[in-house]
Every structure is written in structure tokens, then in C-alpha cells.
Short mmCIF file of C-alpha atoms in Angstrom, two decimals:
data_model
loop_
_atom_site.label_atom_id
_atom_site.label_comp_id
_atom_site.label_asym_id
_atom_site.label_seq_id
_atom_site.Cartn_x
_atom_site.Cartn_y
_atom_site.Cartn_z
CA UNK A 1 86.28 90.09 138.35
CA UNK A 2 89.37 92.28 137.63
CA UNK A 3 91.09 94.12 140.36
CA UNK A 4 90.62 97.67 140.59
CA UNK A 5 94.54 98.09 140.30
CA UNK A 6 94.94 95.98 136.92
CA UNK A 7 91.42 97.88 135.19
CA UNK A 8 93.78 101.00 135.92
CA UNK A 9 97.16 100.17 134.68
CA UNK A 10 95.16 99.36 131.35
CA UNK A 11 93.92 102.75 131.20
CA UNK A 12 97.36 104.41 132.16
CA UNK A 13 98.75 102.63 129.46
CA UNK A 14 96.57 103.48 126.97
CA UNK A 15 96.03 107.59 127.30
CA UNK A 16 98.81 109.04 125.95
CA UNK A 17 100.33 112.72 126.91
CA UNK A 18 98.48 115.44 124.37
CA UNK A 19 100.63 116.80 121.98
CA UNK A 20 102.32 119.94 122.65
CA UNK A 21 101.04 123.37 121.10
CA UNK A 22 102.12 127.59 121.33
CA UNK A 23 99.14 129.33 123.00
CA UNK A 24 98.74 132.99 124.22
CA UNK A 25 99.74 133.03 128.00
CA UNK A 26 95.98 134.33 128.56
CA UNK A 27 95.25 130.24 127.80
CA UNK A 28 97.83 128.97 129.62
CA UNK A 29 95.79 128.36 132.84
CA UNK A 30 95.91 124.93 134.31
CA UNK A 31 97.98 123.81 130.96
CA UNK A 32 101.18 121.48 131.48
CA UNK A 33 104.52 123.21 130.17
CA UNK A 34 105.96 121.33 127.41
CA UNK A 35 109.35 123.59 127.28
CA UNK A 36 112.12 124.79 129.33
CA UNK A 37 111.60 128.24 130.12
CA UNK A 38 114.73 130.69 130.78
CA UNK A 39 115.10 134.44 131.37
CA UNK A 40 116.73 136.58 128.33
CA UNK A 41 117.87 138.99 130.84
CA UNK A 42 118.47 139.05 134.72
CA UNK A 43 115.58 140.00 137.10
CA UNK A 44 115.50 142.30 138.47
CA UNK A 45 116.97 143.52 135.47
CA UNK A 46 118.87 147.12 136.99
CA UNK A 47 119.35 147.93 140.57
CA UNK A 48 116.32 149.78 141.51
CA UNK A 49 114.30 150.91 145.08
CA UNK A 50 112.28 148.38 147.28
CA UNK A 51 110.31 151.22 148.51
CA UNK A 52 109.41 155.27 148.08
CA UNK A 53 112.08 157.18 149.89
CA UNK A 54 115.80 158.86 149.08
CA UNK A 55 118.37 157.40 147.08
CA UNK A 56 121.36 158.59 149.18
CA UNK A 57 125.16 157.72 149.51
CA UNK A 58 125.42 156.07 153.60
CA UNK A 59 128.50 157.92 153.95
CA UNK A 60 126.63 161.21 153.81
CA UNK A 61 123.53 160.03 156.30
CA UNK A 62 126.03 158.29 158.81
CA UNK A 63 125.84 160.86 161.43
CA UNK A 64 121.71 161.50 161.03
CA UNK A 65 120.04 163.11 161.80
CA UNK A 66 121.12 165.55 158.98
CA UNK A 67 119.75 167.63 156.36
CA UNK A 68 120.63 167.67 152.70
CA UNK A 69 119.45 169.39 149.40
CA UNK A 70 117.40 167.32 147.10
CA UNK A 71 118.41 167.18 143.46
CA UNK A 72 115.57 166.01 142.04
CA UNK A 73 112.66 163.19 141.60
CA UNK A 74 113.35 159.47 139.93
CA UNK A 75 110.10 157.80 139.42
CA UNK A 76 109.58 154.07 137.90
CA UNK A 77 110.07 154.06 134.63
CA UNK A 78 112.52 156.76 134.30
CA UNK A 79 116.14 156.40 132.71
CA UNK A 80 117.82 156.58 135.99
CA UNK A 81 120.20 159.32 134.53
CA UNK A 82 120.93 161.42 137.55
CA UNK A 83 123.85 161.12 139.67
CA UNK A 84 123.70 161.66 143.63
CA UNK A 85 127.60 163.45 144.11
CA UNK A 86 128.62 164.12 147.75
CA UNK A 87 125.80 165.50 150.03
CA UNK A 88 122.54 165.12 147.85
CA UNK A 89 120.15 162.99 147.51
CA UNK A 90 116.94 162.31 145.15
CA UNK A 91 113.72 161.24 145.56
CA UNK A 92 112.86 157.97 144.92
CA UNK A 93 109.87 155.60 144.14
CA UNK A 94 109.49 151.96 144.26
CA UNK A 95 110.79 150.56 141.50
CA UNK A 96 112.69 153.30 139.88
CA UNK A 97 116.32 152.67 138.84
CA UNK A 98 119.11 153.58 141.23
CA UNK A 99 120.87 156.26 140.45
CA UNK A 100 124.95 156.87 140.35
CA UNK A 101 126.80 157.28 143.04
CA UNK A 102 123.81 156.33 145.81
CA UNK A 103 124.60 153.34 147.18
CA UNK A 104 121.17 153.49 149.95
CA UNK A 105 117.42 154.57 150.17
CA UNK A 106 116.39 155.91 152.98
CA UNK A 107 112.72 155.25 153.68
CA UNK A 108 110.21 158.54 153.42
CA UNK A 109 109.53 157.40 156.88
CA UNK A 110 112.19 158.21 158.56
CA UNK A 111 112.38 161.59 157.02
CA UNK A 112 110.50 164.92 156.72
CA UNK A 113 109.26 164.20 153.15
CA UNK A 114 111.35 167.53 151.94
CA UNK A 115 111.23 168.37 148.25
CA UNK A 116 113.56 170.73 147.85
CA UNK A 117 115.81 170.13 151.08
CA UNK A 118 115.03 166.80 153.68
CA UNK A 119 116.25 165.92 157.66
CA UNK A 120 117.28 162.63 157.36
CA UNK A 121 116.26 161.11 161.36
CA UNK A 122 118.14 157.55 160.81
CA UNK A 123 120.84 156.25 159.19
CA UNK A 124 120.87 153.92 156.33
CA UNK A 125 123.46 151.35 156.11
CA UNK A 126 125.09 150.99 152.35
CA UNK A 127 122.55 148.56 149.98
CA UNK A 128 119.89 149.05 152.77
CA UNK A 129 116.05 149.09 150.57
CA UNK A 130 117.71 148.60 147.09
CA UNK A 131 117.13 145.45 145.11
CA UNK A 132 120.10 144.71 143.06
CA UNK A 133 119.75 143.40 139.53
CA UNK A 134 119.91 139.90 139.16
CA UNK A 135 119.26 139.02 142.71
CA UNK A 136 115.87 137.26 141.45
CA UNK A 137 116.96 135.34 138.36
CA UNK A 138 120.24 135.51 136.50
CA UNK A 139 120.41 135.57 132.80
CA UNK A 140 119.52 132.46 130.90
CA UNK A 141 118.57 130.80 134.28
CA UNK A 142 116.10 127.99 134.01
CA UNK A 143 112.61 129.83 135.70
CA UNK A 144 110.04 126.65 134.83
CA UNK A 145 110.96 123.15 134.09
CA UNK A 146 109.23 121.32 131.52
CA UNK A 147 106.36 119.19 133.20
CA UNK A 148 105.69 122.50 135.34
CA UNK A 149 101.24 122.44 135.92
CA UNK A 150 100.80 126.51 135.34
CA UNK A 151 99.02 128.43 137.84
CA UNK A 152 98.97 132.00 138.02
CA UNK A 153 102.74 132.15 139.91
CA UNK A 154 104.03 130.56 136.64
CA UNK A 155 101.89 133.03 134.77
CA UNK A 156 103.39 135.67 136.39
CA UNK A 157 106.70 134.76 136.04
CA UNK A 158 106.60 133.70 131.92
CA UNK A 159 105.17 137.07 131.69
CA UNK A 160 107.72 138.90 133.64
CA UNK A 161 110.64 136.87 131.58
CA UNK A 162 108.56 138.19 128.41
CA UNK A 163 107.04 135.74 127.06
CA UNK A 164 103.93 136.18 125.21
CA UNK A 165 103.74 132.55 124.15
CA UNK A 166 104.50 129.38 125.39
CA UNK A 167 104.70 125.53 124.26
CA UNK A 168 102.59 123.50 126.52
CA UNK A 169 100.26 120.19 126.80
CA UNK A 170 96.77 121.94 126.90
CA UNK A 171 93.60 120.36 129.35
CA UNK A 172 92.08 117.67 127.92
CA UNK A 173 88.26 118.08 126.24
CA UNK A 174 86.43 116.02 127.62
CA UNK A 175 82.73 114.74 126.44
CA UNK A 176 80.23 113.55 129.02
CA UNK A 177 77.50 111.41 127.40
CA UNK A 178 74.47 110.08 129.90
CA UNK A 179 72.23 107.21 128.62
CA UNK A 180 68.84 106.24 130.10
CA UNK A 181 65.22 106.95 128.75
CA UNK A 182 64.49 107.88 132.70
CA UNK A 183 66.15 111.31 132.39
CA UNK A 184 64.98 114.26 132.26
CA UNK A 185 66.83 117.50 131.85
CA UNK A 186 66.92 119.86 135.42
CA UNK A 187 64.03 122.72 134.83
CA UNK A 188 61.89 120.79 133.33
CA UNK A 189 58.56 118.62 134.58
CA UNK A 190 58.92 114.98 135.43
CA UNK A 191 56.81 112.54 133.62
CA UNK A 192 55.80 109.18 135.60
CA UNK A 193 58.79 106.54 135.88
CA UNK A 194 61.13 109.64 135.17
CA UNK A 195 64.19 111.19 137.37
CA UNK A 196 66.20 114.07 136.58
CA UNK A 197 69.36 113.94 135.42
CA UNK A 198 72.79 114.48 137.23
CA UNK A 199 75.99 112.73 135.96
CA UNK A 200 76.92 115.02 133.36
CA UNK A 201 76.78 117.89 135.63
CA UNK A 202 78.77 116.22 138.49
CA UNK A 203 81.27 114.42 135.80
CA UNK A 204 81.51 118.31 133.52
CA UNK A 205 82.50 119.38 136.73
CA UNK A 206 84.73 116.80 138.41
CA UNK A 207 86.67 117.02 134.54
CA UNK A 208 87.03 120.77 135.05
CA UNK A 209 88.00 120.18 138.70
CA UNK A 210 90.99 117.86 137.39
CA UNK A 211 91.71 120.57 134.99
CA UNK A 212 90.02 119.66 131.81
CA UNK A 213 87.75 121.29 129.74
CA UNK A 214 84.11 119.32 130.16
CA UNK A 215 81.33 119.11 127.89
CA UNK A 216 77.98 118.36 127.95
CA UNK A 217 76.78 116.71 125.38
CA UNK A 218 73.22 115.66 126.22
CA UNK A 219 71.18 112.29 126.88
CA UNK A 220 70.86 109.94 124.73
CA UNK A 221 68.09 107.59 125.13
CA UNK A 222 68.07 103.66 125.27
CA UNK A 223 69.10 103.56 121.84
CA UNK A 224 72.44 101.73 120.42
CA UNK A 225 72.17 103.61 117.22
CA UNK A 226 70.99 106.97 118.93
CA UNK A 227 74.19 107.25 121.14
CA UNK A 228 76.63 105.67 118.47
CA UNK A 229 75.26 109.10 116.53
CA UNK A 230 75.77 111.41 119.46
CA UNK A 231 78.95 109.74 119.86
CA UNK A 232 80.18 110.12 116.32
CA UNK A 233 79.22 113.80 116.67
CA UNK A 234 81.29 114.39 119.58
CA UNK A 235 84.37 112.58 119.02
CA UNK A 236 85.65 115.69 116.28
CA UNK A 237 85.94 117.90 119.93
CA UNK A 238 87.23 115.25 121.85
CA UNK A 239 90.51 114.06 123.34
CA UNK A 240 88.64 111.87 125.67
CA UNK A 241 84.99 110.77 126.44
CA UNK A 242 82.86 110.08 129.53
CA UNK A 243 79.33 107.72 129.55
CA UNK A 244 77.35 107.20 131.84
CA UNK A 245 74.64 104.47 132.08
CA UNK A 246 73.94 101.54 130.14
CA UNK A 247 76.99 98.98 130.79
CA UNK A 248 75.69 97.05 133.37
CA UNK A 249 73.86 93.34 132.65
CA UNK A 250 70.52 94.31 131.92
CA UNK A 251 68.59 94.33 128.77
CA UNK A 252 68.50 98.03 127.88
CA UNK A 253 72.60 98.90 128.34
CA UNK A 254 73.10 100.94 124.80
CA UNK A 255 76.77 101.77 125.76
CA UNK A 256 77.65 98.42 125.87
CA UNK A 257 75.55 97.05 122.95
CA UNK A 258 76.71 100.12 120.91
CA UNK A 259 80.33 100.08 121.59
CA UNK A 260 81.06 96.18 122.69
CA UNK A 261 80.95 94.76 118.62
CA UNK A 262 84.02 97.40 118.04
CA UNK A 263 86.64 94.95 119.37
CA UNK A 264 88.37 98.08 120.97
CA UNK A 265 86.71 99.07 123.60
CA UNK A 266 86.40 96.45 126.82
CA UNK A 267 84.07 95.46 129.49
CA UNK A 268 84.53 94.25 132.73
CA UNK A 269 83.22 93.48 136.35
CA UNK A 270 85.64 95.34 138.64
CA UNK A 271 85.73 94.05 142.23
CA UNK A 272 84.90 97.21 144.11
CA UNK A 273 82.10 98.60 145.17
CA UNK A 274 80.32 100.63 144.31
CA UNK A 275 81.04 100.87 140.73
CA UNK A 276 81.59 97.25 139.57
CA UNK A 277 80.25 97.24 136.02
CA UNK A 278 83.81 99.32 133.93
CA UNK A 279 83.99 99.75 130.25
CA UNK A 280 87.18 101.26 128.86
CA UNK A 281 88.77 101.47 125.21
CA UNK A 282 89.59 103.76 122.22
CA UNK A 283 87.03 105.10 119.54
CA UNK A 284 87.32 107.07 116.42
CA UNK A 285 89.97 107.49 114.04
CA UNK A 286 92.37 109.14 116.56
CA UNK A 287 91.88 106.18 119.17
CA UNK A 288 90.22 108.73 121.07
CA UNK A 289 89.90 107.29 125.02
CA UNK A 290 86.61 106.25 126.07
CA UNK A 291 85.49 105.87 129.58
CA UNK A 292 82.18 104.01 129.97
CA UNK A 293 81.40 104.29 133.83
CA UNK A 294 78.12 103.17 135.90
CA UNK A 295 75.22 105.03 135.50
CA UNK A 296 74.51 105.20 139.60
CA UNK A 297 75.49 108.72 140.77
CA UNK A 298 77.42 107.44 143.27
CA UNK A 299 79.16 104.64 141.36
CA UNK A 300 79.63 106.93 138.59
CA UNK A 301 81.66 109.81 140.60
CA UNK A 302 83.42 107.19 142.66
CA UNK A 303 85.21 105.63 138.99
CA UNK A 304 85.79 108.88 137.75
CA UNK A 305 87.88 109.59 140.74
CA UNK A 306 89.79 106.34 140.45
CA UNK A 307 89.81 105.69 136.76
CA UNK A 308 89.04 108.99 134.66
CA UNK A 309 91.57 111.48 137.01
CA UNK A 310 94.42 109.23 137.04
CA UNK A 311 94.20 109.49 132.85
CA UNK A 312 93.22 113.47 132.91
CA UNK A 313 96.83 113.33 135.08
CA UNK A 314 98.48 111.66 132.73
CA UNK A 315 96.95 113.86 129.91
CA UNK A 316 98.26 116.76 130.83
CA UNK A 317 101.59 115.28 131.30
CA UNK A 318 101.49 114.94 134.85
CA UNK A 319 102.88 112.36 137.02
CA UNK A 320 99.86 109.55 137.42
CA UNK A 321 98.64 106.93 139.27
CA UNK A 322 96.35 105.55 142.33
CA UNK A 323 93.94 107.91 144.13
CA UNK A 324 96.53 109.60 146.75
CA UNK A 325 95.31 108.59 149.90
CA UNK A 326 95.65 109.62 153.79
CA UNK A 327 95.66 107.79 156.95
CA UNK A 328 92.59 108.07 159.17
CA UNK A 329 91.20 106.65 162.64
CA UNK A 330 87.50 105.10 161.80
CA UNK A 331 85.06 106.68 164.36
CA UNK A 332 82.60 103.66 163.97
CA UNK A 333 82.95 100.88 163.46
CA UNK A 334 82.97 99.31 159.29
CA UNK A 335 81.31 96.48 157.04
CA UNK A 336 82.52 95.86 153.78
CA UNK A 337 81.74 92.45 151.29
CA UNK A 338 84.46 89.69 150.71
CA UNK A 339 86.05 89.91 147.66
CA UNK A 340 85.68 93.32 146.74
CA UNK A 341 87.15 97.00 147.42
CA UNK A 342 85.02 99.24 148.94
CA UNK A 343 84.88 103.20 148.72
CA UNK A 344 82.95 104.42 151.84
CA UNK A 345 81.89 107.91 151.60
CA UNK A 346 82.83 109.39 154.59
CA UNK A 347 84.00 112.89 156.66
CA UNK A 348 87.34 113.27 156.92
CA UNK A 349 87.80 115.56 160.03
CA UNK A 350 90.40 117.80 161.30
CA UNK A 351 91.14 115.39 164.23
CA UNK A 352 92.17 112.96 161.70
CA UNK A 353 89.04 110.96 162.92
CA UNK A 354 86.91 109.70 159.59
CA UNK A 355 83.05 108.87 160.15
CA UNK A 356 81.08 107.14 157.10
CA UNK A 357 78.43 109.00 156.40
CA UNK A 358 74.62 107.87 156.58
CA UNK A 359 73.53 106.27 153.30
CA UNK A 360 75.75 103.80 151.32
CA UNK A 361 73.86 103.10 148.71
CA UNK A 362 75.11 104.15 145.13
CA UNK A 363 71.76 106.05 143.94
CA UNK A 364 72.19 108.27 147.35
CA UNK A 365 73.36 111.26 145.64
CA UNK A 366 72.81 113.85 149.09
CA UNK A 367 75.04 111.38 150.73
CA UNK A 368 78.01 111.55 148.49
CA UNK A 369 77.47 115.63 148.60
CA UNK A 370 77.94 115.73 152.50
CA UNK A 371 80.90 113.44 152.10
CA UNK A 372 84.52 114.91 151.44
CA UNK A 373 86.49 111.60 151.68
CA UNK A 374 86.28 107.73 150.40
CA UNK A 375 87.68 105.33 153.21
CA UNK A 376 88.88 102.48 151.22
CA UNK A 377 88.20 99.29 152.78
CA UNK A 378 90.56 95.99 151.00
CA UNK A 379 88.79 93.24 149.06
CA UNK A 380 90.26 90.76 152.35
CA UNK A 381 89.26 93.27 154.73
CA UNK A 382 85.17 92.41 156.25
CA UNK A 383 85.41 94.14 159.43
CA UNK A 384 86.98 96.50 161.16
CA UNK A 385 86.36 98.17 164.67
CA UNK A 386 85.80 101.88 165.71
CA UNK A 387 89.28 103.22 165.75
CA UNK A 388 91.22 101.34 163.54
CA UNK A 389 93.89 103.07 160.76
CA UNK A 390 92.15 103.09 157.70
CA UNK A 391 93.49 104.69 153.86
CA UNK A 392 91.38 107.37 152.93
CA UNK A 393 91.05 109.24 149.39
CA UNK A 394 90.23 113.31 150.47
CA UNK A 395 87.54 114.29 147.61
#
């Protein structure tokens, strides 16, 4: 069997970074930046007010409380064309541009709120409430990095440099296929011998989760031919696919059958449970990455976390590699078989205390859903008591 380390470094260096492309910052969500991003002008780019109030010189308000006429109104937006001279003031709003010869605002708190005359109760020292151009971002200072994952911070700040487009590595689409003539679609009756099927919604999701774009694309039956069809079909939306099913030892495994006689895409027994029977290559003209995981719920989700998200990572142009992992304190005490690396599904809780949950088994799909952590057991490791320091992979 191959370790669970050496079936991933194959797969790390095999996906490759997507190429870069312009989009509208509307679809730059959860994309990787693929330029350096800098600021045409300083931010804020004029001295302006931090809050609604009087633009005043301190000078005149040193002695509050006084009162002093009121020239006029400056609201945001406006030219900022009026000058305060000795002993006036102007309104102000947030965000309007300072005007000459004020040097302060005075909050509209600690006035009267006069229009055409104000009492001034406290004074304002000179820059007090006044954001000063620049004092954000200088011009043609570096706002994002390239590599920079963009969330709606970066979004705000591409849009408030002015961009309206930007070059970035765009979230992988990903195609999840499911195999077995035991499925059924959810919503509809079950025939005898049938189950319904699950691993293209949990795998849709855990891709959009890692910030790809998932896909169903249906089940294909127990039928080489059939899935190398739905397969073909797919690949022309694809930058990466997902099976499930059908690559284990048995006589009806259509992934493997389908896809082994390629010579490009490999299977393996991985020592870890659950999850041991792997399949991983390139398809299609464009070597597009194929990941051909368990079809066992549990299995299934438990390789996409250590296999599939790693690539996703890598993808996007992301730093990759291992499952991160915490350190934990077993409340019971564990079993896991010699030889192999196990992935407990357990609850990680606040106390830093980790409990396995109650059903191990890699069809129990209700115990994976009440589990928010993996406790990952070595392949020398058999035994270990309640209360020992164990690695564990938050979910």
C-alpha cells in the first residue's frame, strides 16, 4: 500500500495553478489575485471630515464656549470651495472636503446645531475629526499582493482604488460523477436493493466550501462505456473531476475498468482508513485532473478532505499541502489497525478535549454529520489511552 503522504505529493505535483484571466470585480469572489494591485491616487484622496459637525479654525474655538456666524453648508461630494477666514465656521458632513483655512471639526455634539450662527461648548484641538489625504494609502502604494484569496475586504478595497477589473486565478469547476446501479436520485421512490444517493451533494458542496465551483453531473450506472460518455461530456466544463464509486476490487468498479486501460490515470491501495481504495490521473486533451475516490460516504468525504482540497488549494494558487491539523486531548480512550492511518470522526470541543463519535464505520453517513473533526491516529500507532495528545484535522 502507498502512504497517504506519497498518494498526495503525486497529486500536488500534478494540478497545476489555473491560468490567469480579467473578470468584472462582481466575479471576483473567492478568486486568487494574479496581479499586483496599486492605488493611482492617495486615499483618502483630499482632506475631508470623519464626522457631521463644523469645519472651524482651533484658534477661534480655543476659549469655548463661544459663538460664531456660520458661512455656509459643505456636504460630501461638494467642491470644497469655501474658505473659513477668522471667526466663521461651516457646516460640515462626513466625508465632505475640508475647506481653506479650517484646520478642525468640531462635532454637532458639542454644539447647538446653529444654521445661521452656533455656541461652540468645547474646544477642538487643530486636526481633531479630519482625515487627511493619504493617511490610508499613498499613491502607487502596493494595496493587494499577488497570491492575495479575495474576500469582500479586498473587494472593497480594488473598488475603492478604481478598479473595475482585475487579473486573477478563478475557482476551479469542478465535476462530481457518482457510479453505482444502487442509486437513486433524493425525491424519488426506492426500488428493492436501492439507496439514495449522497456523494455528489456532499462532494458539490465540500468543492464550493474550498472555493470551487461544483457540478453535478448525475449517476452513471455500472457501465464502463456509460460513464466514459458522461465523462467525455463533462470534461469541456471542467478544470478538474470528482468520482465516486466503482474503484474498489470488486467485479462491477466502472471507474476503474473505464479509466485504468488509459495509462494516465493510477490506482492504488492507500494505507488509511477509511478510504483505502485511491485513483488519481489526468483525462482529456487538456490533462484535465481526475480524482477517483471511494464510493462509501464516509470514505469518500474523508479523501476529498485530504486529497481533492489540498489540489483545489493549489488551483487557485494558494499555498498547499497536508490537512492543517490541531492538537487535542482524547476523552476516551482509541483503537486503530497496524499499518494504516486512521481518520476518526470525532468532536472537537472548546476545552480542547476531542471525543470520537459513535459509529466508525464508512457507510455511517449521520455519524460523519455530527462530527466536526478527524483525529488522525499514525499507521504505528494501535492504542492510545483517554487523555493522550492526539493531531486533529477541524472539518
Amino acid at each position: 500500500m502507498r502512504s497517504v503522504d506519497d498518494h498526495l505529493a503525486d497529486i500536488l505535483l500534478t494540478v497545476r495553478a489555473l491560468a490567469p484571466l480579467e473578470v468584472d470585480l462582481e466575479q471576483a469572489l473567492g478568486t486568487t489575485l494574479a496581479e499586483e494591485v496599486t492605488s493611482p491616487v492617495p486615499l483618502p484622496p483630499f482632506d475631508n471630515s470623519a464626522m457631521d459637525g463644523y469645519a472651524v479654525r482651533a484658534e477661534d474655538v480655543r476659549q469655548a464656549p463661544v459663538t460664531l456666524p456660520v458661512l455656509g453648508d459643505i456636504a460630501a461630494g461638494d467642491d470644497g470651495r469655501l474658505t473659513v477666514g477668522p471667526g466663521t465656521v461651516t457646516r460640515i458632513m462626513t466625508g465632505a472636503p475640508m475647506p481653506e483655512g479650517a484646520d478642525a471639526v468640531v462635532p454637532v455634539e458639542w454644539t447647538d446645531g446653529g444654521t445661521a450662527q452656533v455656541t461652540i461648548d468645547r474646544p477642538a484641538p487643530p486636526g481633531h475629526a479630519i482625515r487627511r489625504a493619504g493617511e490610508d494609502v499613498h499613491a502607487g502604494e502596493v494595496v493587494l499582493p499577488a497570491g492575495t484569496l479575495i474576500g469582500p475586504a479586498q473587494l472593497g478595497i480594488l473598488a475603492g482604488v478604481g478598479r473595475r477589473r482585475v487579473l486573477v486565478r478563478p475557482r476551479p469547476r469542478v465535476v462530481v460523477i457518482s457510479t453505482g446501479a444502487e442509486l437513486a436520485e433524493p425525491g424519488t421512490p426506492l426500488a428493492p436493493g436501492q439507496i439514495w444517493e449522497s456523494n455528489s451533494y456532499t462532494l458539490v458542496a465540500a468543492v464550493r466550501e474550498a472555493g470551487g465551483d461544483g457540478y453535478r453531473a448525475g449517476v452513471v450506472a455500472d457501465d464502463a462505456r456509460l460513464f466514459l460518455d458522461q465523462l467525455d461530456a463533462q470534461l469541456l466544463r471542467a478544470d478538474a473531476v470528482i468520482t465516486s464509486g466503482g474503484v474498489s476490487m470488486g467485479a462491477y468498479e466502472p471507474v476503474k475498468e473505464a479509466l485504468g486501460p488509459l495509462g494516465t490515470v493510477r490506482f492504488d491501495r492507500v494505507a488509511m482508513q477509511p478510504g483505502m481504495p485511491q485513483g488519481f490521473g489526468v483525462v482529456g486533451e487538456d490533462q484535465i485532473p481526475i480524482f477517483a475516490l471511494p464510493g462509501n460516504p464516509v470514505s469518500s468525504f474523508v479523501s476529498f478532505m485530504l486529497f481533492v482540497r489540498p489540489a483545489l488549494r493549489k488551483m487557485r494558487g494558494l499555498p498547499a499541502g497536508p490537512a492543517p491539523t490541531v492538537r487535542a486531548l482524547t476523552a476516551s480512550p482509541l483503537r486503530s489497525p497496524q499499518g494504516r492511518r486512521s481518520y476518526l470522526r470525532a468532536v472537537l470541543a472548546a476545552d480542547g478535549t476531542v471525543t470520537p463519535v459513535r459509529g466508525q464505520g464508512s457507510h455511517q453517513l449521520a455519524a460523519l454529520a455530527a462530527a466536526n473533526a478527524l483525529i488522525v491516529l499514525p499507521e504505528d500507532v494501535t492504542e492510545l489511552p483517554e487523555g493522550a495528545t492526539v493531531e486533529v484535522i477541524p472539518l
